[in-house]
Amino acid sequence: MKKKMVSGVMLLMSVTLGLAACGGGKKEESTSSNEDATKFARAVKNEEKAIDGGTLKVAIAADTQFPGVFDANFSSNALDTKIMSGAYESLIKYDDEGKLIDGGPADLEIDVDGKKAIIKLREDLKWSDGKAVTTEDVIFPYEIIGHKDYPGVRYGSKFESIVGMKEYHEGKAETISGIKAIDDRSVEISYIEMNPAIKLAGGVIWGTATPKRLFEGIAVKDMETSDPVRKNPVTLGAFKLDKFVNGESATFVANEHYYGGKPKLAKIVKTIVPTASVVESMKAKEYDTFVDMPADSYDTYKDLEGYQILGDVDNSYTYLGFKMGKWNAEQEGVAYDEKSKMANKNLRQAMGYAINTEAIADKFYHGLRSTSNSLIIPFFKSVHNPDQKGYSYDHKKAKKLLEDAGYKDTDDDGIREDPNGDKLVINFACRKNEEISQALADYMIQEWEKIGLKVELSGGRLMDSQAFYKKLQEDDPEIDVYNAAWVTGLDPAPTGLYGRNSEFNYTRFASEENDKLLKALESEKTFDDKERKKAFYAWQEYAKEEAFAIPTTNYYVIQPVNNRVKNYLLSNKEMDWSKVELTADKPK
């Protein structure tokens, strides 16, 4: 759900040729000037005296507009999240490892034996409009997401672990019996079974409160398009939304009611900048910092004066997904089709072995990506299996897998038929989201052709990101395979992406074994670190074997920051936006 696109014929040609040279299965020396991404600083260095106030100018490199859903209960687009960072703030703070800690808008007490959690609001906590945050506001998002008419994608197994949630969701109860206010600042949540992710951001505890008073008289099914979500959101962060131009820019002003004290900046302006012009904007010093700068054009901006380049391991990855069913809205679950075109495991595995991910990371992204061996990424050090072998570049193995499964070239045209002897054409969906998007798609199609598979772009061309994900959500029949990316959040458990009851499971793969292994990741048994690691290793091995989604590259996040900015950092935890300052009136 992220990254970018531009056009540049010369670069497209050079990258395509560079990868084609790797087509024989031999490892080639890189000709690009690659970086050791682990050496980047995570915080800006600036000892100059700060000015009073000032406006921080933020560019977000993207070739699509942000949808403008300013509420975490309904937003499912990374652009909206990036626009609202600084205004959004998690109800409970978390550290660099994603573990929930005290000191935020609320603190958390966990009773594992009693299967309960207590969320305790800090005293005098206020919304950005100056009204008090209440226990009703803490409970309300659970009532929204759990409601039978909820139109979003957040409901799933983690919500159903709350006592009484299933009955409420099915319309059998008017309230959620397992959630109650125990005094004017404390909310108690009771669970059927405790999940170790309760300790993590993005885990079992929902991350935001919602001002209930603003939604009085608005049906749940209509909330996503309502004014409190689309026009005038009320938030908890250091800044509040002042005005916005639909899909293009948003201006934030300091929140005078922020619990953490008066912010140092007066304003923040965030603007969507097309990736084709983002480097020129950086050269002209039009913005203070650039979010989602394209790694594929890193050489063109890495040495520009006036900017420090920050970097860190990111919690995101690219992957090949294989469509194998549809979403059953009535049953709120995946309807896996064992007779679908991509249901043959050998076919999926062969397509994975046909792609040289090491060459992609090296030649496309200047070393600012790394090859991926697992759907549990290295970002999650405690549960990622570094020793698991991923899908290495091996055409011989790919061809044998296809032969063994009955995919043979029966008419000697160089293209394999399916096991029934019928013509096989695989429709491949790709986003138009970065400069080398077309070259990357062309490379993959070429490599698949070398193992005898006819693969064509869905619709004959790349797709805009919003259209791409809409088609995935709606299970467009023209998509068999797709190249996409996930931002994982801070909870390593992948149930929300690959579980049977997750609408984000775009592959629509489901099996009893997958259900069992995913459930084991979130059982009380895995409060023990050894058991947790064992369970995660088992799912990673199973996911690799089934190949419903094949990870290709892991991200490093790269962000240029102008030398006039102070106290800005890249971190897994939320940055303290109230402490960010400027040392000059305009970018240097």
Coordinates of C-alpha atoms in Angstrom, one line a residue:
M1 CA 0.0 0.0 0.0
K2 CA 2.7 2.3 -0.7
K3 CA 5.5 3.7 -2.9
K4 CA 5.6 5.6 -6.1
M5 CA 5.9 6.0 -9.9
V6 CA 7.3 8.3 -12.6
S7 CA 8.3 8.0 -16.2
G8 CA 11.8 8.0 -17.6
V9 CA 12.6 6.1 -20.8
M10 CA 16.4 6.0 -20.4
L11 CA 16.2 4.5 -16.9
L12 CA 13.6 2.0 -17.9
M13 CA 15.8 0.8 -20.7
S14 CA 18.9 0.5 -18.6
V15 CA 17.2 -1.3 -15.8
T16 CA 15.5 -3.7 -18.1
L17 CA 18.7 -4.5 -19.9
G18 CA 20.6 -4.9 -16.6
L19 CA 18.1 -7.5 -15.4
A20 CA 18.0 -9.3 -18.7
A21 CA 21.7 -9.9 -18.3
C22 CA 20.9 -11.9 -15.2
G23 CA 18.5 -14.1 -17.0
G24 CA 20.8 -17.2 -17.2
G25 CA 20.7 -17.8 -13.4
K26 CA 24.2 -16.5 -12.8
K27 CA 24.8 -13.9 -10.1
E28 CA 26.1 -10.7 -11.7
E29 CA 28.1 -7.9 -10.2
S30 CA 26.1 -4.8 -9.6
T31 CA 26.9 -1.7 -11.7
S32 CA 24.9 0.7 -9.6
S33 CA 26.2 2.7 -6.7
N34 CA 24.5 0.9 -3.8
E35 CA 24.2 2.0 -0.2
D36 CA 24.6 0.1 3.0
A37 CA 21.2 1.1 4.3
T38 CA 22.1 0.0 7.9
K39 CA 24.4 3.1 8.1
F40 CA 21.8 5.8 7.8
A41 CA 21.1 8.0 10.8
R42 CA 17.6 7.9 12.3
A43 CA 17.6 11.5 13.6
V44 CA 18.6 14.8 12.2
K45 CA 21.6 16.6 13.6
N46 CA 21.0 20.3 14.2
E47 CA 22.4 22.3 17.1
E48 CA 21.3 25.7 15.8
K49 CA 18.9 27.9 17.8
A50 CA 15.3 27.5 16.9
I51 CA 13.0 30.2 15.7
D52 CA 9.5 30.7 17.2
G53 CA 6.8 28.8 15.4
G54 CA 7.2 28.5 11.7
T55 CA 5.6 26.2 9.1
L56 CA 7.0 22.7 8.4
K57 CA 6.5 21.9 4.7
V58 CA 6.1 18.1 4.1
A59 CA 6.0 16.5 0.6
I60 CA 4.6 13.1 0.2
A61 CA 5.8 11.5 -3.1
A62 CA 2.8 9.8 -4.7
D63 CA 1.0 9.6 -8.0
T64 CA -2.5 9.3 -6.6
Q65 CA -4.6 11.6 -4.4
F66 CA -5.2 10.7 -0.8
P67 CA -8.8 9.5 -0.3
G68 CA -9.5 11.9 2.6
V69 CA -10.8 9.4 5.2
F70 CA -9.7 11.1 8.4
D71 CA -10.7 8.4 10.9
A72 CA -8.7 5.3 11.8
N73 CA -11.9 3.3 12.1
F74 CA -12.6 3.6 8.4
S75 CA -9.3 4.5 6.8
S76 CA -7.5 1.7 5.0
N77 CA -5.1 3.8 2.8
A78 CA -1.5 4.5 3.8
L79 CA -1.7 8.0 2.3
D80 CA -4.5 9.1 4.6
T81 CA -2.4 7.8 7.6
K82 CA 0.7 9.8 6.4
I83 CA -1.4 12.9 5.9
M84 CA -2.9 12.6 9.4
S85 CA 0.3 11.8 11.3
G86 CA 0.8 14.5 13.9
A87 CA -2.9 14.8 14.3
Y88 CA -3.6 11.2 14.9
E89 CA -2.1 9.8 18.1
S90 CA -2.4 6.3 19.5
L91 CA -4.5 6.0 22.7
I92 CA -1.6 4.2 24.3
K93 CA 2.1 5.0 23.7
Y94 CA 4.6 2.4 22.4
D95 CA 8.4 2.1 22.3
D96 CA 10.8 1.3 19.4
E97 CA 9.9 -2.4 19.5
G98 CA 6.2 -1.6 19.4
K99 CA 5.6 -2.6 23.0
L100 CA 2.8 -0.6 24.7
I101 CA 4.1 1.7 27.5
D102 CA 2.7 4.3 29.9
G103 CA 2.8 8.0 29.3
G104 CA 0.3 8.6 26.4
P105 CA -3.3 9.7 26.4
A106 CA -4.1 6.5 28.3
D107 CA -2.2 3.7 30.2
L108 CA -2.8 0.0 30.0
E109 CA -3.1 -2.6 32.8
I110 CA -3.1 -6.3 31.8
D111 CA -4.4 -9.2 33.9
V112 CA -3.4 -12.3 32.0
D113 CA -4.9 -14.8 34.5
G114 CA -8.1 -12.8 34.7
K115 CA -8.2 -12.4 30.9
K116 CA -8.8 -8.6 31.3
A117 CA -7.3 -5.3 30.3
I118 CA -8.0 -1.9 31.8
I119 CA -7.5 1.3 29.8
K120 CA -7.1 4.3 32.1
L121 CA -7.3 7.8 30.7
R122 CA -5.0 10.4 31.9
E123 CA -6.6 13.3 33.9
D124 CA -7.9 16.3 32.0
L125 CA -7.4 14.7 28.6
K126 CA -9.0 16.8 25.9
W127 CA -9.9 16.5 22.2
S128 CA -8.5 19.0 19.8
D129 CA -11.8 21.0 20.1
G130 CA -11.3 21.4 23.8
K131 CA -13.9 18.9 24.9
A132 CA -13.0 16.2 27.5
V133 CA -12.2 12.6 26.4
T134 CA -14.6 10.2 28.0
T135 CA -14.8 6.5 28.6
E136 CA -17.7 6.5 26.1
D137 CA -15.1 7.7 23.5
V138 CA -12.9 4.7 24.3
I139 CA -15.7 2.2 24.0
F140 CA -17.3 3.8 20.9
P141 CA -14.8 2.5 18.2
Y142 CA -15.4 -1.0 19.4
E143 CA -19.1 -0.5 18.9
I144 CA -18.5 1.0 15.4
I145 CA -16.1 -1.7 14.2
G146 CA -18.1 -4.5 15.7
H147 CA -21.5 -3.3 14.4
K148 CA -23.2 -5.5 11.8
D149 CA -23.5 -2.5 9.4
Y150 CA -19.9 -1.4 9.7
P151 CA -18.6 -0.8 6.2
G152 CA -14.9 -0.9 6.9
V153 CA -12.3 -3.7 6.9
R154 CA -11.1 -3.7 10.6
Y155 CA -13.4 -6.3 12.1
G156 CA -11.7 -9.7 12.5
S157 CA -10.6 -12.4 15.0
K158 CA -8.9 -9.9 17.3
F159 CA -12.2 -8.1 17.9
E160 CA -14.0 -11.5 18.2
S161 CA -11.7 -12.4 21.1
I162 CA -13.6 -9.9 23.2
V163 CA -16.4 -11.4 25.4
G164 CA -19.8 -10.6 23.8
M165 CA -18.4 -9.1 20.6
K166 CA -19.6 -11.9 18.3
E167 CA -23.1 -11.7 19.7
Y168 CA -23.1 -7.9 19.3
H169 CA -21.8 -8.2 15.7
E170 CA -24.5 -10.7 14.8
G171 CA -27.2 -8.3 16.1
K172 CA -28.1 -10.7 19.0
A173 CA -27.0 -8.1 21.6
E174 CA -27.4 -4.3 21.8
T175 CA -24.1 -3.9 23.7
I176 CA -20.7 -5.6 24.0
S177 CA -20.9 -7.4 27.3
G178 CA -17.1 -7.7 27.7
I179 CA -16.5 -3.9 27.6
K180 CA -17.6 -1.6 30.4
A181 CA -16.6 1.6 32.1
I182 CA -15.6 0.9 35.7
D183 CA -15.3 4.6 36.7
D184 CA -15.2 8.0 34.9
R185 CA -11.6 7.4 33.5
S186 CA -11.3 3.6 33.2
V187 CA -12.6 1.0 30.7
E188 CA -12.3 -2.7 31.4
I189 CA -12.2 -5.2 28.5
S190 CA -12.7 -9.0 29.1
Y191 CA -11.4 -11.6 26.6
I192 CA -12.4 -15.1 25.8
E193 CA -8.7 -15.9 25.4
M194 CA -5.7 -13.7 26.0
N195 CA -3.5 -12.9 23.0
P196 CA 0.2 -11.9 23.6
A197 CA -0.3 -9.1 21.0
I198 CA -2.2 -7.3 23.7
K199 CA 1.2 -5.9 24.7
L200 CA 1.9 -4.5 21.2
A201 CA 0.8 -1.5 19.2
G202 CA -1.6 -2.6 16.4
G203 CA -2.4 -5.7 18.5
V204 CA -5.6 -6.5 20.4
I205 CA -6.2 -3.1 22.0
W206 CA -7.7 -0.8 19.4
G207 CA -5.4 2.2 18.9
T208 CA -7.7 5.1 19.0
A209 CA -10.6 6.7 20.8
T210 CA -13.5 8.3 18.9
P211 CA -15.6 11.3 20.1
K212 CA -19.0 9.7 20.3
R213 CA -20.9 13.0 20.6
L214 CA -20.0 14.0 17.1
F215 CA -21.7 10.9 15.6
E216 CA -25.0 11.2 17.3
G217 CA -27.8 10.6 14.8
I218 CA -25.5 9.1 12.2
A219 CA -26.0 5.5 11.3
V220 CA -22.9 3.3 11.4
K221 CA -23.3 2.5 7.7
D222 CA -23.2 6.3 6.9
M223 CA -20.3 7.3 9.2
E224 CA -17.5 6.8 6.7
T225 CA -18.9 9.6 4.5
S226 CA -20.0 11.9 7.4
D227 CA -18.5 15.3 8.2
P228 CA -16.6 14.1 11.3
V229 CA -14.7 11.6 9.1
R230 CA -14.4 13.6 5.9
K231 CA -14.4 17.3 6.7
N232 CA -13.7 18.2 10.3
P233 CA -12.1 15.4 12.3
V234 CA -11.5 15.9 16.0
T235 CA -8.2 14.3 17.1
L236 CA -5.8 13.8 20.0
G237 CA -2.4 14.7 18.4
A238 CA -0.2 17.7 18.7
F239 CA -1.7 19.3 15.6
K240 CA -5.3 19.6 14.3
L241 CA -6.6 19.8 10.8
D242 CA -7.2 23.4 9.7
K243 CA -8.0 23.1 6.0
F244 CA -7.4 20.8 3.1
V245 CA -7.6 20.7 -0.7
N246 CA -9.3 17.5 -1.7
G247 CA -6.8 14.7 -2.3
E248 CA -3.9 17.2 -2.7
S249 CA -2.8 19.0 0.5
A250 CA -3.7 19.5 4.1
T251 CA -2.8 22.2 6.6
F252 CA -2.5 21.6 10.3
V253 CA -2.2 24.1 13.2
A254 CA -1.0 23.6 16.7
N255 CA -3.4 21.9 19.0
E256 CA -3.6 24.2 22.0
H257 CA -5.3 21.4 24.0
Y258 CA -2.6 18.8 23.4
Y259 CA -1.8 16.9 26.6
G260 CA 1.9 16.9 25.9
G261 CA 2.2 20.7 26.0
K262 CA 2.3 23.5 23.4
P263 CA 3.8 22.3 20.1
K264 CA 6.9 24.2 18.9
L265 CA 5.7 24.6 15.3
A266 CA 2.8 26.9 14.4
K267 CA 1.8 24.9 11.3
I268 CA 2.5 21.8 9.2
V269 CA 1.5 21.7 5.5
K270 CA 1.5 18.3 3.8
T271 CA 1.3 18.1 0.0
I272 CA 1.1 15.3 -2.4
V273 CA 3.9 15.7 -5.0
P274 CA 4.0 13.6 -8.2
T275 CA 7.1 11.4 -8.2
A276 CA 8.0 12.7 -11.6
S277 CA 8.7 16.1 -10.1
V278 CA 9.7 15.3 -6.5
V279 CA 13.5 15.4 -7.1
E280 CA 13.2 18.8 -8.8
S281 CA 11.1 20.0 -5.8
M282 CA 13.9 18.8 -3.5
K283 CA 16.6 20.7 -5.6
A284 CA 14.5 23.8 -5.4
K285 CA 14.2 23.4 -1.6
E286 CA 10.4 23.7 -1.8
Y287 CA 9.8 21.4 1.1
D288 CA 11.5 20.5 4.4
T289 CA 11.1 16.8 4.2
F290 CA 10.1 14.2 1.6
V291 CA 8.1 11.1 2.6
D292 CA 8.2 8.0 0.4
M293 CA 11.0 9.2 -1.8
P294 CA 11.5 6.7 -4.6
A295 CA 14.4 4.4 -3.9
D296 CA 14.8 3.7 -7.6
S297 CA 16.0 7.2 -8.3
Y298 CA 18.1 7.5 -5.1
D299 CA 21.3 8.4 -7.1
T300 CA 19.6 11.6 -8.3
Y301 CA 19.0 13.1 -4.9
K302 CA 21.3 11.4 -2.4
D303 CA 24.0 14.2 -2.5
L304 CA 21.8 17.3 -2.8
E305 CA 23.0 20.1 -0.5
G306 CA 20.8 21.2 2.4
Y307 CA 19.4 17.8 3.3
Q308 CA 20.3 15.0 5.6
I309 CA 19.2 11.5 4.5
L310 CA 17.6 9.5 7.3
G311 CA 17.0 5.8 7.0
D312 CA 15.8 2.8 8.8
V313 CA 14.5 -0.7 8.4
D314 CA 10.8 -0.4 7.4
N315 CA 7.9 -2.6 8.5
S316 CA 6.8 -3.3 4.9
Y317 CA 7.5 -5.7 2.0
T318 CA 6.6 -6.4 -1.5
Y319 CA 5.1 -9.7 -2.6
L320 CA 3.5 -11.7 -5.4
G321 CA -0.1 -12.6 -4.5
F322 CA -2.1 -15.4 -6.2
K323 CA -5.9 -15.1 -6.5
M324 CA -7.6 -18.3 -5.5
G325 CA -11.2 -17.4 -4.6
K326 CA -13.5 -14.6 -3.5
W327 CA -14.6 -12.7 -0.4
N328 CA -18.0 -14.0 0.9
A329 CA -19.6 -10.9 2.3
E330 CA -22.5 -12.8 3.9
Q331 CA -20.3 -15.2 5.8
E332 CA -17.5 -12.5 6.3
G333 CA -14.9 -15.0 5.2
V334 CA -12.8 -16.2 2.3
A335 CA -14.4 -18.5 -0.2
Y336 CA -11.3 -20.5 -1.4
D337 CA -11.8 -22.2 -4.8
E338 CA -9.6 -25.3 -5.1
K339 CA -10.3 -25.4 -8.9
S340 CA -9.2 -21.8 -9.5
K341 CA -6.4 -21.2 -12.1
M342 CA -3.8 -20.5 -9.4
A343 CA -4.8 -23.2 -7.0
N344 CA -2.0 -25.5 -8.1
K345 CA 0.8 -25.1 -5.6
N346 CA 3.5 -26.2 -8.1
L347 CA 2.5 -23.4 -10.4
R348 CA 2.8 -20.8 -7.7
Q349 CA 6.1 -22.0 -6.5
A350 CA 7.5 -22.1 -10.1
M351 CA 6.6 -18.5 -10.6
G352 CA 8.5 -17.7 -7.4
Y353 CA 11.6 -19.5 -8.5
A354 CA 11.6 -17.8 -11.9
I355 CA 12.2 -14.3 -10.4
N356 CA 15.6 -13.0 -9.4
T357 CA 14.7 -11.0 -6.4
E358 CA 18.4 -10.3 -5.6
A359 CA 18.8 -8.6 -8.9
I360 CA 15.6 -6.6 -8.4
A361 CA 16.8 -5.3 -5.0
D362 CA 20.3 -4.5 -6.4
K363 CA 19.6 -3.1 -9.8
F364 CA 16.2 -1.5 -9.4
Y365 CA 16.7 -0.1 -5.9
H366 CA 20.4 0.7 -5.4
G367 CA 20.6 -1.7 -2.4
L368 CA 17.8 0.2 -0.6
R369 CA 15.8 -3.0 -0.6
S370 CA 16.8 -6.5 0.5
T371 CA 15.6 -9.9 -0.7
S372 CA 12.9 -11.4 1.4
N373 CA 12.8 -15.0 2.6
S374 CA 9.6 -14.9 4.7
L375 CA 6.2 -13.3 5.1
I376 CA 7.4 -12.5 8.7
I377 CA 9.9 -9.8 7.9
P378 CA 13.3 -9.0 9.6
F379 CA 11.6 -6.0 11.2
F380 CA 10.2 -8.5 13.7
K381 CA 13.5 -9.8 15.0
S382 CA 12.2 -12.0 17.8
V383 CA 10.0 -14.1 15.5
H384 CA 11.5 -13.8 12.0
N385 CA 13.3 -16.9 10.9
P386 CA 16.6 -15.7 9.3
D387 CA 17.6 -19.2 8.3
Q388 CA 14.6 -20.1 6.2
K389 CA 15.4 -20.3 2.5
G390 CA 13.3 -18.1 0.3
Y391 CA 12.5 -18.5 -3.4
S392 CA 15.9 -18.3 -4.9
Y393 CA 16.4 -17.7 -8.6
D394 CA 16.2 -21.3 -10.1
H395 CA 14.7 -21.8 -13.6
K396 CA 15.6 -25.5 -13.6
K397 CA 13.7 -26.1 -10.4
A398 CA 10.8 -24.0 -11.7
K399 CA 10.5 -26.0 -14.9
K400 CA 10.6 -29.3 -13.0
L401 CA 7.8 -28.2 -10.7
L402 CA 5.7 -27.3 -13.8
E403 CA 6.5 -30.6 -15.5
D404 CA 5.7 -32.6 -12.4
A405 CA 2.3 -30.9 -12.1
G406 CA 1.4 -31.5 -15.7
Y407 CA 2.0 -28.1 -17.2
K408 CA 3.5 -29.2 -20.5
D409 CA 4.0 -27.6 -23.9
T410 CA 1.7 -30.0 -25.9
D411 CA 1.8 -28.0 -29.3
D412 CA 5.5 -27.1 -29.3
D413 CA 4.9 -23.3 -29.4
G414 CA 7.1 -22.7 -26.4
I415 CA 4.1 -22.0 -24.1
R416 CA 2.8 -24.6 -21.6
E417 CA -0.8 -25.7 -21.5
D418 CA -2.5 -26.5 -18.2
P419 CA -2.8 -30.1 -16.9
N420 CA -6.0 -30.5 -18.9
G421 CA -4.3 -29.6 -22.1
D422 CA -6.0 -26.2 -22.4
K423 CA -4.4 -22.9 -23.2
L424 CA -3.0 -21.2 -20.1
V425 CA -2.9 -17.4 -19.9
I426 CA -2.1 -15.8 -16.5
N427 CA -3.4 -12.2 -15.9
F428 CA -0.9 -10.2 -13.9
A429 CA -1.8 -6.9 -12.1
C430 CA 0.7 -4.3 -11.3
R431 CA 0.5 -0.8 -9.9
K432 CA 1.9 2.3 -11.7
N433 CA 3.6 3.6 -8.6
E434 CA 7.2 4.2 -9.3
E435 CA 9.6 5.1 -12.1
I436 CA 10.6 1.5 -12.9
S437 CA 7.1 0.0 -12.5
Q438 CA 6.8 -0.9 -16.2
A439 CA 10.4 -2.2 -16.4
L440 CA 9.8 -4.4 -13.3
A441 CA 6.5 -5.8 -14.7
D442 CA 8.2 -6.5 -18.1
Y443 CA 11.1 -8.2 -16.4
M444 CA 8.8 -10.6 -14.4
I445 CA 6.8 -11.4 -17.5
Q446 CA 10.0 -12.1 -19.5
E447 CA 11.3 -14.5 -16.8
W448 CA 8.0 -16.3 -16.6
E449 CA 8.0 -16.7 -20.4
K450 CA 11.4 -18.4 -20.1
I451 CA 9.9 -21.2 -18.0
G452 CA 7.1 -21.5 -20.5
L453 CA 4.3 -19.5 -19.0
K454 CA 2.3 -16.9 -20.9
V455 CA 1.6 -14.0 -18.6
E456 CA -0.1 -10.8 -19.7
L457 CA -0.8 -7.5 -17.8
S458 CA -4.4 -7.3 -16.6
G459 CA -6.2 -4.9 -18.9
G460 CA -3.0 -4.6 -21.0
R461 CA -1.4 -1.9 -18.8
L462 CA -0.3 -0.8 -15.3
M463 CA -3.0 0.4 -12.9
D464 CA -3.4 3.5 -10.7
S465 CA -2.8 2.4 -7.1
Q466 CA -6.4 3.2 -6.0
A467 CA -7.9 1.3 -8.9
F468 CA -5.5 -1.6 -8.3
Y469 CA -6.5 -2.1 -4.7
K470 CA -10.2 -1.7 -5.5
K471 CA -9.9 -4.5 -8.1
L472 CA -8.1 -6.7 -5.5
Q473 CA -10.8 -6.0 -2.9
E474 CA -13.6 -6.7 -5.4
D475 CA -11.9 -9.9 -6.7
D476 CA -11.8 -8.7 -10.3
P477 CA -11.8 -11.9 -12.5
E478 CA -9.1 -10.3 -14.7
I479 CA -6.5 -10.7 -11.9
D480 CA -4.8 -14.1 -11.4
V481 CA -1.4 -12.8 -10.0
Y482 CA -0.5 -9.4 -8.6
N483 CA 2.5 -7.5 -7.4
A484 CA 1.8 -5.5 -4.3
A485 CA 3.1 -4.4 -0.9
W486 CA 2.1 -4.5 2.7
V487 CA 2.8 -2.1 5.6
T488 CA 2.6 -4.6 8.5
G489 CA 2.0 -2.4 11.5
L490 CA 3.7 -3.3 14.7
D491 CA 2.1 -6.7 15.5
P492 CA 4.0 -9.5 13.7
A493 CA 1.0 -11.8 13.7
P494 CA -0.2 -11.9 10.0
T495 CA -3.8 -13.1 10.8
G496 CA -5.1 -9.7 9.6
L497 CA -3.5 -10.2 6.2
Y498 CA -3.8 -13.9 5.6
G499 CA -6.5 -15.1 7.9
R500 CA -9.8 -16.7 6.7
N501 CA -11.9 -14.0 8.2
S502 CA -9.7 -11.0 7.1
E503 CA -11.0 -8.9 4.2
F504 CA -7.3 -7.9 3.6
N505 CA -6.6 -11.5 2.6
Y506 CA -6.6 -10.6 -1.0
T507 CA -5.2 -14.0 -2.1
R508 CA -8.5 -15.6 -0.8
F509 CA -6.5 -18.6 0.2
A510 CA -7.8 -20.6 3.2
S511 CA -7.2 -24.0 4.7
E512 CA -7.8 -25.7 8.0
E513 CA -4.0 -26.0 8.6
N514 CA -3.5 -22.2 8.0
D515 CA -6.4 -21.6 10.4
K516 CA -4.7 -23.8 13.0
L517 CA -1.2 -22.3 12.6
L518 CA -2.5 -18.7 12.7
K519 CA -4.5 -19.4 15.8
A520 CA -1.4 -20.8 17.5
L521 CA 0.4 -17.5 17.0
E522 CA -2.2 -15.7 19.2
S523 CA -2.8 -18.3 21.9
E524 CA -2.2 -17.8 25.6
K525 CA 0.6 -20.4 25.2
T526 CA 2.6 -17.9 23.2
F527 CA 3.0 -15.5 26.1
D528 CA 6.1 -17.7 26.6
D529 CA 8.7 -16.4 24.2
K530 CA 10.1 -19.8 23.2
E531 CA 6.6 -21.1 22.3
R532 CA 5.9 -17.9 20.4
K533 CA 9.0 -18.2 18.3
K534 CA 8.2 -21.9 17.7
A535 CA 4.7 -21.0 16.5
F536 CA 5.9 -18.2 14.2
Y537 CA 8.6 -20.4 12.7
A538 CA 6.0 -23.1 11.9
W539 CA 3.7 -20.7 10.1
Q540 CA 6.5 -19.2 8.1
E541 CA 7.5 -22.7 6.9
Y542 CA 3.9 -23.5 6.0
A543 CA 3.4 -20.2 4.1
K544 CA 6.5 -20.7 2.1
E545 CA 5.4 -24.2 1.1
E546 CA 1.9 -23.2 0.1
A547 CA 3.1 -20.0 -1.6
F548 CA -0.2 -18.2 -1.6
A549 CA 1.9 -15.1 -1.3
I550 CA 5.6 -15.0 -2.1
P551 CA 7.6 -12.2 -0.5
T552 CA 10.1 -10.6 -2.8
T553 CA 11.8 -7.6 -1.2
N554 CA 11.9 -5.9 2.2
Y555 CA 12.0 -2.1 2.4
Y556 CA 14.3 0.5 4.0
V557 CA 12.5 3.7 4.6
I558 CA 14.6 6.7 3.2
Q559 CA 13.7 10.3 4.1
P560 CA 15.5 13.5 3.2
V561 CA 15.2 16.2 5.9
N562 CA 16.2 19.8 5.4
N563 CA 19.0 21.3 7.6
R564 CA 16.6 23.8 9.1
V565 CA 14.6 21.1 10.9
K566 CA 15.3 20.1 14.5
N567 CA 14.2 17.1 16.6
Y568 CA 13.0 15.1 13.7
L569 CA 13.5 11.3 13.7
L570 CA 12.6 8.1 12.0
S571 CA 11.5 5.6 14.5
N572 CA 9.2 2.6 14.8
K573 CA 7.4 4.5 17.6
E574 CA 5.3 7.6 17.0
M575 CA 7.5 10.7 16.7
D576 CA 6.9 13.5 19.2
W577 CA 5.6 16.1 16.8
S578 CA 5.2 18.6 19.6
K579 CA 9.1 18.8 19.9
V580 CA 9.8 19.4 16.1
E581 CA 11.3 22.9 15.5
L582 CA 12.8 25.0 12.7
T583 CA 16.0 27.1 12.8
A584 CA 15.3 29.3 9.8
D585 CA 12.3 31.0 8.1
K586 CA 12.6 28.8 5.0
P587 CA 14.3 25.6 3.8
K588 CA 18.1 26.1 3.4

